[in-house]
Amino acid sequence: GEDVEQSLFLSVREGDSSVINCTYTDSSSTYLYWYKQEPGAGLQLLTYIFSNMDMKQDQRLTVLLNKKDKHLSLRIADTQTGDSAIYFCAESMGSQGNLIFGKGTKLSVKP
Amino acid sequence: NAGVTQTPKFRVLKTGQSMTLLCAQDMNHEYMYWYRQDPGMGLRLIHYSVGEGTTAKGEVPDGYNVSRLKKQNFLLGLESAAPSQTSVYFCASRGRLMNTEAFFGQGTRLTVV
C-alpha cells in the first residue's frame, strides 16, 4: 500500500531552526499537509501545499516540496519550547482525498 | 462552534464487550473519518464516509463497523472488543473540496482488558 515516511524523533535547542522531513509515494497526491499534535490533544492543521508549488511560507513555517523525489519538508524558524509536539506529514489519496499519515516526528525543544 | 466532538473521552472495556463511539460535527461537512492512533504507528484509517448514508473501509477496518445515518454524526462500533483494539481513536471531518482542512476531535482513549 501507499506509505508516508518520517523520522520518529528530532531534538533541537530553543532558537535554532527545526527541519522535519517526509517522503510520500503517491505522485498523484494533489495536496500535502503538515499537522501538529500536542500531548493529549487531537491533530491541528499547520499548513498545506498544493502539488504544483515548490515552496510555501507562513510566518515561521516554510514548506518545501520536491515533487520529483516525492520529498516534503517543514522548517520551523526560531523554534520555541511551545513547538514541542508530534508533527505528522499527510498526503491526500484517491478521489475522496483520504488523508494518509506518516508515523509522526516527535520534536523536542531544549531550553 | 464546537467543531468535532467525540464521546466518550475515555472507556475501559472487557474483552468481548461491545460499545459505540460517537462523533458529531457541526460544520456541515460531507466527509467524516475514523482513525486509530497507536505508538509508533501514526494514524491509520479505519472507516470513512463521503456523505450521509454511505460508508467505506479504510486501511484497518476489521473488527469495526460504522454508520452515518445523519450527516452530522459518524458512529464507530466495536461488536466484540479485543485487547488489540486498545488505542486512541480520532474522528475527523472535512468539506468536499480537497484543499479544505480536516478538523479532528480530541480523541477517545479506549482500553480493552
PDB file of C-alpha atoms in Angstrom:
ATOM      1  CA  GLY A   1       0.000   0.000   0.000  1.00  0.00           C
ATOM      2  CA  GLU A   2       0.888   3.645  -0.034  1.00  0.00           C
ATOM      3  CA  ASP A   3       3.304   4.818   2.613  1.00  0.00           C
ATOM      4  CA  VAL A   4       4.339   8.130   4.099  1.00  0.00           C
ATOM      5  CA  GLU A   5       7.705   8.004   5.835  1.00  0.00           C
ATOM      6  CA  GLN A   6       9.094  10.295   8.520  1.00  0.00           C
ATOM      7  CA  SER A   7      11.892  10.094  11.028  1.00  0.00           C
ATOM      8  CA  LEU A   8      10.482   9.453  14.501  1.00  0.00           C
ATOM      9  CA  PHE A   9      12.441  11.921  16.619  1.00  0.00           C
ATOM     10  CA  LEU A  10      14.087  15.330  16.353  1.00  0.00           C
ATOM     11  CA  SER A  11      15.727  17.297  19.136  1.00  0.00           C
ATOM     12  CA  VAL A  12      16.770  20.945  18.794  1.00  0.00           C
ATOM     13  CA  ARG A  13      17.748  23.845  21.038  1.00  0.00           C
ATOM     14  CA  GLU A  14      15.438  26.778  21.556  1.00  0.00           C
ATOM     15  CA  GLY A  15      16.089  29.449  18.936  1.00  0.00           C
ATOM     16  CA  ASP A  16      17.503  27.023  16.372  1.00  0.00           C
ATOM     17  CA  SER A  17      15.704  26.009  13.201  1.00  0.00           C
ATOM     18  CA  SER A  18      13.966  22.624  13.010  1.00  0.00           C
ATOM     19  CA  VAL A  19      13.635  20.682   9.790  1.00  0.00           C
ATOM     20  CA  ILE A  20      11.257  17.751   9.652  1.00  0.00           C
ATOM     21  CA  ASN A  21      11.412  15.581   6.553  1.00  0.00           C
ATOM     22  CA  CYS A  22       8.858  13.355   4.886  1.00  0.00           C
ATOM     23  CA  THR A  23       8.709  11.142   1.825  1.00  0.00           C
ATOM     24  CA  TYR A  24       5.485  10.065   0.178  1.00  0.00           C
ATOM     25  CA  THR A  25       4.644   7.607  -2.533  1.00  0.00           C
ATOM     26  CA  ASP A  26       1.579   8.743  -4.446  1.00  0.00           C
ATOM     27  CA  SER A  27       2.741  11.045  -7.226  1.00  0.00           C
ATOM     28  CA  SER A  28      -0.881  11.965  -7.922  1.00  0.00           C
ATOM     29  CA  SER A  29      -1.411  13.474  -4.459  1.00  0.00           C
ATOM     30  CA  THR A  30      -2.878  16.907  -5.005  1.00  0.00           C
ATOM     31  CA  TYR A  31      -2.243  18.306  -1.559  1.00  0.00           C
ATOM     32  CA  LEU A  32       0.307  17.542   1.122  1.00  0.00           C
ATOM     33  CA  TYR A  33      -0.214  18.547   4.706  1.00  0.00           C
ATOM     34  CA  TRP A  34       1.563  19.093   7.975  1.00  0.00           C
ATOM     35  CA  TYR A  35      -0.404  18.506  11.172  1.00  0.00           C
ATOM     36  CA  LYS A  36       0.663  19.153  14.751  1.00  0.00           C
ATOM     37  CA  GLN A  37      -0.404  17.112  17.757  1.00  0.00           C
ATOM     38  CA  GLU A  38       0.208  18.373  21.270  1.00  0.00           C
ATOM     39  CA  PRO A  39       0.112  15.904  24.180  1.00  0.00           C
ATOM     40  CA  GLY A  40      -3.378  14.599  24.896  1.00  0.00           C
ATOM     41  CA  ALA A  41      -4.922  16.526  22.039  1.00  0.00           C
ATOM     42  CA  GLY A  42      -6.180  15.921  18.544  1.00  0.00           C
ATOM     43  CA  LEU A  43      -4.408  16.947  15.366  1.00  0.00           C
ATOM     44  CA  GLN A  44      -4.339  20.529  14.185  1.00  0.00           C
ATOM     45  CA  LEU A  45      -3.571  21.570  10.623  1.00  0.00           C
ATOM     46  CA  LEU A  46      -0.397  23.652  10.463  1.00  0.00           C
ATOM     47  CA  THR A  47      -0.105  24.202   6.765  1.00  0.00           C
ATOM     48  CA  TYR A  48      -0.572  22.529   3.416  1.00  0.00           C
ATOM     49  CA  ILE A  49       0.958  22.827  -0.013  1.00  0.00           C
ATOM     50  CA  PHE A  50      -0.538  22.277  -3.430  1.00  0.00           C
ATOM     51  CA  SER A  51       1.402  19.823  -5.557  1.00  0.00           C
ATOM     52  CA  ASN A  52       2.248  22.380  -8.260  1.00  0.00           C
ATOM     53  CA  MET A  53       4.104  24.552  -5.739  1.00  0.00           C
ATOM     54  CA  ASP A  54       7.745  24.232  -4.677  1.00  0.00           C
ATOM     55  CA  MET A  55       7.604  26.299  -1.542  1.00  0.00           C
ATOM     56  CA  LYS A  56       5.141  27.883   0.824  1.00  0.00           C
ATOM     57  CA  GLN A  57       5.993  30.225   3.669  1.00  0.00           C
ATOM     58  CA  ASP A  58       3.740  31.117   6.551  1.00  0.00           C
ATOM     59  CA  GLN A  59       5.362  33.177   9.316  1.00  0.00           C
ATOM     60  CA  ARG A  60       7.925  30.853  10.985  1.00  0.00           C
ATOM     61  CA  LEU A  61       6.947  27.873   8.845  1.00  0.00           C
ATOM     62  CA  THR A  62       8.445  27.034   5.463  1.00  0.00           C
ATOM     63  CA  VAL A  63       7.292  24.032   3.459  1.00  0.00           C
ATOM     64  CA  LEU A  64       9.469  22.736   0.636  1.00  0.00           C
ATOM     65  CA  LEU A  65       8.203  20.242  -1.906  1.00  0.00           C
ATOM     66  CA  ASN A  66      10.400  18.261  -4.265  1.00  0.00           C
ATOM     67  CA  LYS A  67       7.848  16.511  -6.413  1.00  0.00           C
ATOM     68  CA  LYS A  68      10.450  14.621  -8.445  1.00  0.00           C
ATOM     69  CA  ASP A  69      11.852  12.971  -5.305  1.00  0.00           C
ATOM     70  CA  LYS A  70       8.450  12.913  -3.526  1.00  0.00           C
ATOM     71  CA  HIS A  71      10.058  14.708  -0.607  1.00  0.00           C
ATOM     72  CA  LEU A  72       8.357  17.201   1.665  1.00  0.00           C
ATOM     73  CA  SER A  73       9.940  19.173   4.478  1.00  0.00           C
ATOM     74  CA  LEU A  74       8.759  21.502   7.197  1.00  0.00           C
ATOM     75  CA  ARG A  75      11.142  24.110   8.539  1.00  0.00           C
ATOM     76  CA  ILE A  76      10.330  25.905  11.772  1.00  0.00           C
ATOM     77  CA  ALA A  77      12.427  29.009  12.278  1.00  0.00           C
ATOM     78  CA  ASP A  78      13.376  30.207  15.786  1.00  0.00           C
ATOM     79  CA  THR A  79      11.986  27.066  17.387  1.00  0.00           C
ATOM     80  CA  GLN A  80      10.318  27.640  20.758  1.00  0.00           C
ATOM     81  CA  THR A  81       9.533  25.252  23.629  1.00  0.00           C
ATOM     82  CA  GLY A  82       5.875  25.617  22.679  1.00  0.00           C
ATOM     83  CA  ASP A  83       6.698  23.952  19.364  1.00  0.00           C
ATOM     84  CA  SER A  84       7.391  20.680  21.168  1.00  0.00           C
ATOM     85  CA  ALA A  85       4.842  18.253  19.738  1.00  0.00           C
ATOM     86  CA  ILE A  86       4.420  15.436  17.244  1.00  0.00           C
ATOM     87  CA  TYR A  87       4.337  16.576  13.632  1.00  0.00           C
ATOM     88  CA  PHE A  88       2.558  14.485  11.029  1.00  0.00           C
ATOM     89  CA  CYS A  89       3.038  14.611   7.311  1.00  0.00           C
ATOM     90  CA  ALA A  90      -0.022  13.545   5.287  1.00  0.00           C
ATOM     91  CA  GLU A  91      -0.935  13.107   1.673  1.00  0.00           C
ATOM     92  CA  SER A  92      -4.379  13.032   0.115  1.00  0.00           C
ATOM     93  CA  MET A  93      -5.246   9.841  -1.701  1.00  0.00           C
ATOM     94  CA  GLY A  94      -7.826   8.904  -4.271  1.00  0.00           C
ATOM     95  CA  SER A  95     -10.870  10.737  -5.496  1.00  0.00           C
ATOM     96  CA  GLN A  96     -12.189  11.179  -1.949  1.00  0.00           C
ATOM     97  CA  GLY A  97      -8.927  12.680  -0.809  1.00  0.00           C
ATOM     98  CA  ASN A  98      -8.493  10.424   2.207  1.00  0.00           C
ATOM     99  CA  LEU A  99      -5.595  11.536   4.330  1.00  0.00           C
ATOM    100  CA  ILE A 100      -2.759   9.052   4.724  1.00  0.00           C
ATOM    101  CA  PHE A 101      -0.478   9.940   7.605  1.00  0.00           C
ATOM    102  CA  GLY A 102       3.126   9.259   8.373  1.00  0.00           C
ATOM    103  CA  LYS A 103       4.023   7.863  11.795  1.00  0.00           C
ATOM    104  CA  GLY A 104       4.841  11.313  13.119  1.00  0.00           C
ATOM    105  CA  THR A 105       8.037  13.062  14.192  1.00  0.00           C
ATOM    106  CA  LYS A 106       8.335  13.931  17.852  1.00  0.00           C
ATOM    107  CA  LEU A 107      10.025  17.314  18.146  1.00  0.00           C
ATOM    108  CA  SER A 108      11.705  18.064  21.470  1.00  0.00           C
ATOM    109  CA  VAL A 109      12.896  21.603  22.076  1.00  0.00           C
ATOM    110  CA  LYS A 110      15.521  22.059  24.779  1.00  0.00           C
ATOM    111  CA  PRO A 111      15.905  25.435  26.510  1.00  0.00           C
TER     112      PRO A 111
ATOM    113  CA  ASN B   1     -18.894  26.489  17.302  1.00  0.00           C
ATOM    114  CA  ALA B   2     -17.992  23.101  18.797  1.00  0.00           C
ATOM    115  CA  GLY B   3     -16.283  21.649  15.712  1.00  0.00           C
ATOM    116  CA  VAL B   4     -15.816  17.895  16.083  1.00  0.00           C
ATOM    117  CA  THR B   5     -16.929  16.314  19.343  1.00  0.00           C
ATOM    118  CA  GLN B   6     -16.182  12.745  20.353  1.00  0.00           C
ATOM    119  CA  THR B   7     -17.870  10.838  23.137  1.00  0.00           C
ATOM    120  CA  PRO B   8     -16.804   9.263  25.380  1.00  0.00           C
ATOM    121  CA  LYS B   9     -13.295  10.583  26.060  1.00  0.00           C
ATOM    122  CA  PHE B  10     -12.198   7.508  27.992  1.00  0.00           C
ATOM    123  CA  ARG B  11     -13.505   3.967  28.271  1.00  0.00           C
ATOM    124  CA  VAL B  12     -12.360   0.659  29.666  1.00  0.00           C
ATOM    125  CA  LEU B  13     -13.944  -2.462  28.203  1.00  0.00           C
ATOM    126  CA  LYS B  14     -13.649  -6.115  28.986  1.00  0.00           C
ATOM    127  CA  THR B  15     -12.775  -8.488  26.156  1.00  0.00           C
ATOM    128  CA  GLY B  16     -15.929  -9.409  24.279  1.00  0.00           C
ATOM    129  CA  GLN B  17     -17.951  -6.364  25.301  1.00  0.00           C
ATOM    130  CA  SER B  18     -19.420  -4.040  22.727  1.00  0.00           C
ATOM    131  CA  MET B  19     -19.544  -0.281  22.543  1.00  0.00           C
ATOM    132  CA  THR B  20     -20.204   2.612  20.201  1.00  0.00           C
ATOM    133  CA  LEU B  21     -18.094   5.716  19.830  1.00  0.00           C
ATOM    134  CA  LEU B  22     -19.937   8.815  18.683  1.00  0.00           C
ATOM    135  CA  CYS B  23     -18.529  11.571  16.525  1.00  0.00           C
ATOM    136  CA  ALA B  24     -20.545  14.709  15.944  1.00  0.00           C
ATOM    137  CA  GLN B  25     -19.632  17.696  13.772  1.00  0.00           C
ATOM    138  CA  ASP B  26     -21.492  20.951  13.387  1.00  0.00           C
ATOM    139  CA  MET B  27     -19.723  22.259  10.269  1.00  0.00           C
ATOM    140  CA  ASN B  28     -21.995  20.608   7.692  1.00  0.00           C
ATOM    141  CA  HIS B  29     -19.039  18.589   6.412  1.00  0.00           C
ATOM    142  CA  GLU B  30     -19.609  15.851   3.874  1.00  0.00           C
ATOM    143  CA  TYR B  31     -16.612  13.704   4.707  1.00  0.00           C
ATOM    144  CA  MET B  32     -16.040  12.024   8.040  1.00  0.00           C
ATOM    145  CA  TYR B  33     -13.316   9.632   9.150  1.00  0.00           C
ATOM    146  CA  TRP B  34     -12.363   7.333  11.986  1.00  0.00           C
ATOM    147  CA  TYR B  35      -8.667   6.786  12.706  1.00  0.00           C
ATOM    148  CA  ARG B  36      -6.834   4.878  15.374  1.00  0.00           C
ATOM    149  CA  GLN B  37      -3.504   6.031  16.744  1.00  0.00           C
ATOM    150  CA  ASP B  38      -1.039   3.573  18.212  1.00  0.00           C
ATOM    151  CA  PRO B  39       2.530   4.229  19.432  1.00  0.00           C
ATOM    152  CA  GLY B  40       4.978   4.153  16.540  1.00  0.00           C
ATOM    153  CA  MET B  41       2.181   3.542  14.023  1.00  0.00           C
ATOM    154  CA  GLY B  42       0.857   7.019  13.360  1.00  0.00           C
ATOM    155  CA  LEU B  43      -2.798   7.346  12.417  1.00  0.00           C
ATOM    156  CA  ARG B  44      -4.429   4.551  10.461  1.00  0.00           C
ATOM    157  CA  LEU B  45      -7.755   4.961   8.729  1.00  0.00           C
ATOM    158  CA  ILE B  46     -10.448   2.554   9.953  1.00  0.00           C
ATOM    159  CA  HIS B  47     -13.543   3.618   8.007  1.00  0.00           C
ATOM    160  CA  TYR B  48     -14.723   6.737   6.307  1.00  0.00           C
ATOM    161  CA  SER B  49     -17.865   8.281   4.870  1.00  0.00           C
ATOM    162  CA  VAL B  50     -18.311  10.645   1.951  1.00  0.00           C
ATOM    163  CA  GLY B  51     -21.885  11.514   2.792  1.00  0.00           C
ATOM    164  CA  GLU B  52     -24.995  10.656   4.731  1.00  0.00           C
ATOM    165  CA  GLY B  53     -25.912   7.009   4.315  1.00  0.00           C
ATOM    166  CA  THR B  54     -22.546   5.986   2.813  1.00  0.00           C
ATOM    167  CA  THR B  55     -19.550   4.310   4.432  1.00  0.00           C
ATOM    168  CA  ALA B  56     -16.367   2.686   3.161  1.00  0.00           C
ATOM    169  CA  LYS B  57     -13.483   0.663   4.543  1.00  0.00           C
ATOM    170  CA  GLY B  58     -10.141   2.187   5.250  1.00  0.00           C
ATOM    171  CA  GLU B  59      -6.777   0.581   5.964  1.00  0.00           C
ATOM    172  CA  VAL B  60      -7.706  -1.342   9.152  1.00  0.00           C
ATOM    173  CA  PRO B  61     -11.479  -1.991   9.138  1.00  0.00           C
ATOM    174  CA  ASP B  62     -11.595  -5.473  10.698  1.00  0.00           C
ATOM    175  CA  GLY B  63     -13.438  -5.669  13.999  1.00  0.00           C
ATOM    176  CA  TYR B  64     -15.215  -2.341  13.494  1.00  0.00           C
ATOM    177  CA  ASN B  65     -18.483  -1.221  11.957  1.00  0.00           C
ATOM    178  CA  VAL B  66     -19.697   2.282  11.204  1.00  0.00           C
ATOM    179  CA  SER B  67     -22.899   4.087  10.393  1.00  0.00           C
ATOM    180  CA  ARG B  68     -23.711   7.548   9.040  1.00  0.00           C
ATOM    181  CA  LEU B  69     -27.466   7.844   9.408  1.00  0.00           C
ATOM    182  CA  LYS B  70     -27.292  11.603   9.856  1.00  0.00           C
ATOM    183  CA  LYS B  71     -24.844  13.917   8.113  1.00  0.00           C
ATOM    184  CA  GLN B  72     -23.540  15.339  11.356  1.00  0.00           C
ATOM    185  CA  ASN B  73     -22.895  12.018  13.107  1.00  0.00           C
ATOM    186  CA  PHE B  74     -20.499   9.176  12.397  1.00  0.00           C
ATOM    187  CA  LEU B  75     -20.648   6.195  14.732  1.00  0.00           C
ATOM    188  CA  LEU B  76     -17.907   3.624  15.238  1.00  0.00           C
ATOM    189  CA  GLY B  77     -18.958   0.300  16.723  1.00  0.00           C
ATOM    190  CA  LEU B  78     -16.962  -2.499  18.278  1.00  0.00           C
ATOM    191  CA  GLU B  79     -19.133  -5.607  18.415  1.00  0.00           C
ATOM    192  CA  SER B  80     -16.748  -7.782  20.420  1.00  0.00           C
ATOM    193  CA  ALA B  81     -13.816  -5.826  21.783  1.00  0.00           C
ATOM    194  CA  ALA B  82     -10.332  -7.359  21.759  1.00  0.00           C
ATOM    195  CA  PRO B  83      -7.155  -6.205  23.547  1.00  0.00           C
ATOM    196  CA  SER B  84      -5.678  -5.394  20.115  1.00  0.00           C
ATOM    197  CA  GLN B  85      -8.287  -2.647  19.858  1.00  0.00           C
ATOM    198  CA  THR B  86      -6.759  -0.778  22.773  1.00  0.00           C
ATOM    199  CA  SER B  87      -5.894   2.523  21.150  1.00  0.00           C
ATOM    200  CA  VAL B  88      -6.706   6.196  20.886  1.00  0.00           C
ATOM    201  CA  TYR B  89      -9.468   6.803  18.362  1.00  0.00           C
ATOM    202  CA  PHE B  90      -9.799  10.039  16.444  1.00  0.00           C
ATOM    203  CA  CYS B  91     -12.674  11.245  14.383  1.00  0.00           C
ATOM    204  CA  ALA B  92     -12.196  13.881  11.681  1.00  0.00           C
ATOM    205  CA  SER B  93     -14.380  15.733   9.237  1.00  0.00           C
ATOM    206  CA  ARG B  94     -13.835  17.988   6.269  1.00  0.00           C
ATOM    207  CA  GLY B  95     -15.675  19.603   3.421  1.00  0.00           C
ATOM    208  CA  ARG B  96     -15.804  18.247  -0.097  1.00  0.00           C
ATOM    209  CA  LEU B  97     -13.032  20.369  -1.597  1.00  0.00           C
ATOM    210  CA  MET B  98      -9.579  18.773  -1.497  1.00  0.00           C
ATOM    211  CA  ASN B  99      -7.837  21.795  -0.028  1.00  0.00           C
ATOM    212  CA  THR B 100     -10.149  22.144   2.933  1.00  0.00           C
ATOM    213  CA  GLU B 101      -8.843  21.490   6.387  1.00  0.00           C
ATOM    214  CA  ALA B 102      -9.714  18.270   8.157  1.00  0.00           C
ATOM    215  CA  PHE B 103     -10.833  19.004  11.715  1.00  0.00           C
ATOM    216  CA  PHE B 104     -10.106  16.444  14.394  1.00  0.00           C
ATOM    217  CA  GLY B 105     -11.864  15.588  17.602  1.00  0.00           C
ATOM    218  CA  GLN B 106      -9.964  15.363  20.886  1.00  0.00           C
ATOM    219  CA  GLY B 107      -9.795  11.590  20.795  1.00  0.00           C
ATOM    220  CA  THR B 108     -11.227   8.653  22.713  1.00  0.00           C
ATOM    221  CA  ARG B 109      -8.815   6.589  24.762  1.00  0.00           C
ATOM    222  CA  LEU B 110     -10.073   3.008  24.782  1.00  0.00           C
ATOM    223  CA  THR B 111      -8.551   0.234  26.860  1.00  0.00           C
ATOM    224  CA  VAL B 112      -9.669  -3.364  26.403  1.00  0.00           C
ATOM    225  CA  VAL B 113      -8.682  -5.676  29.237  1.00  0.00           C
TER     226      VAL B 113
END
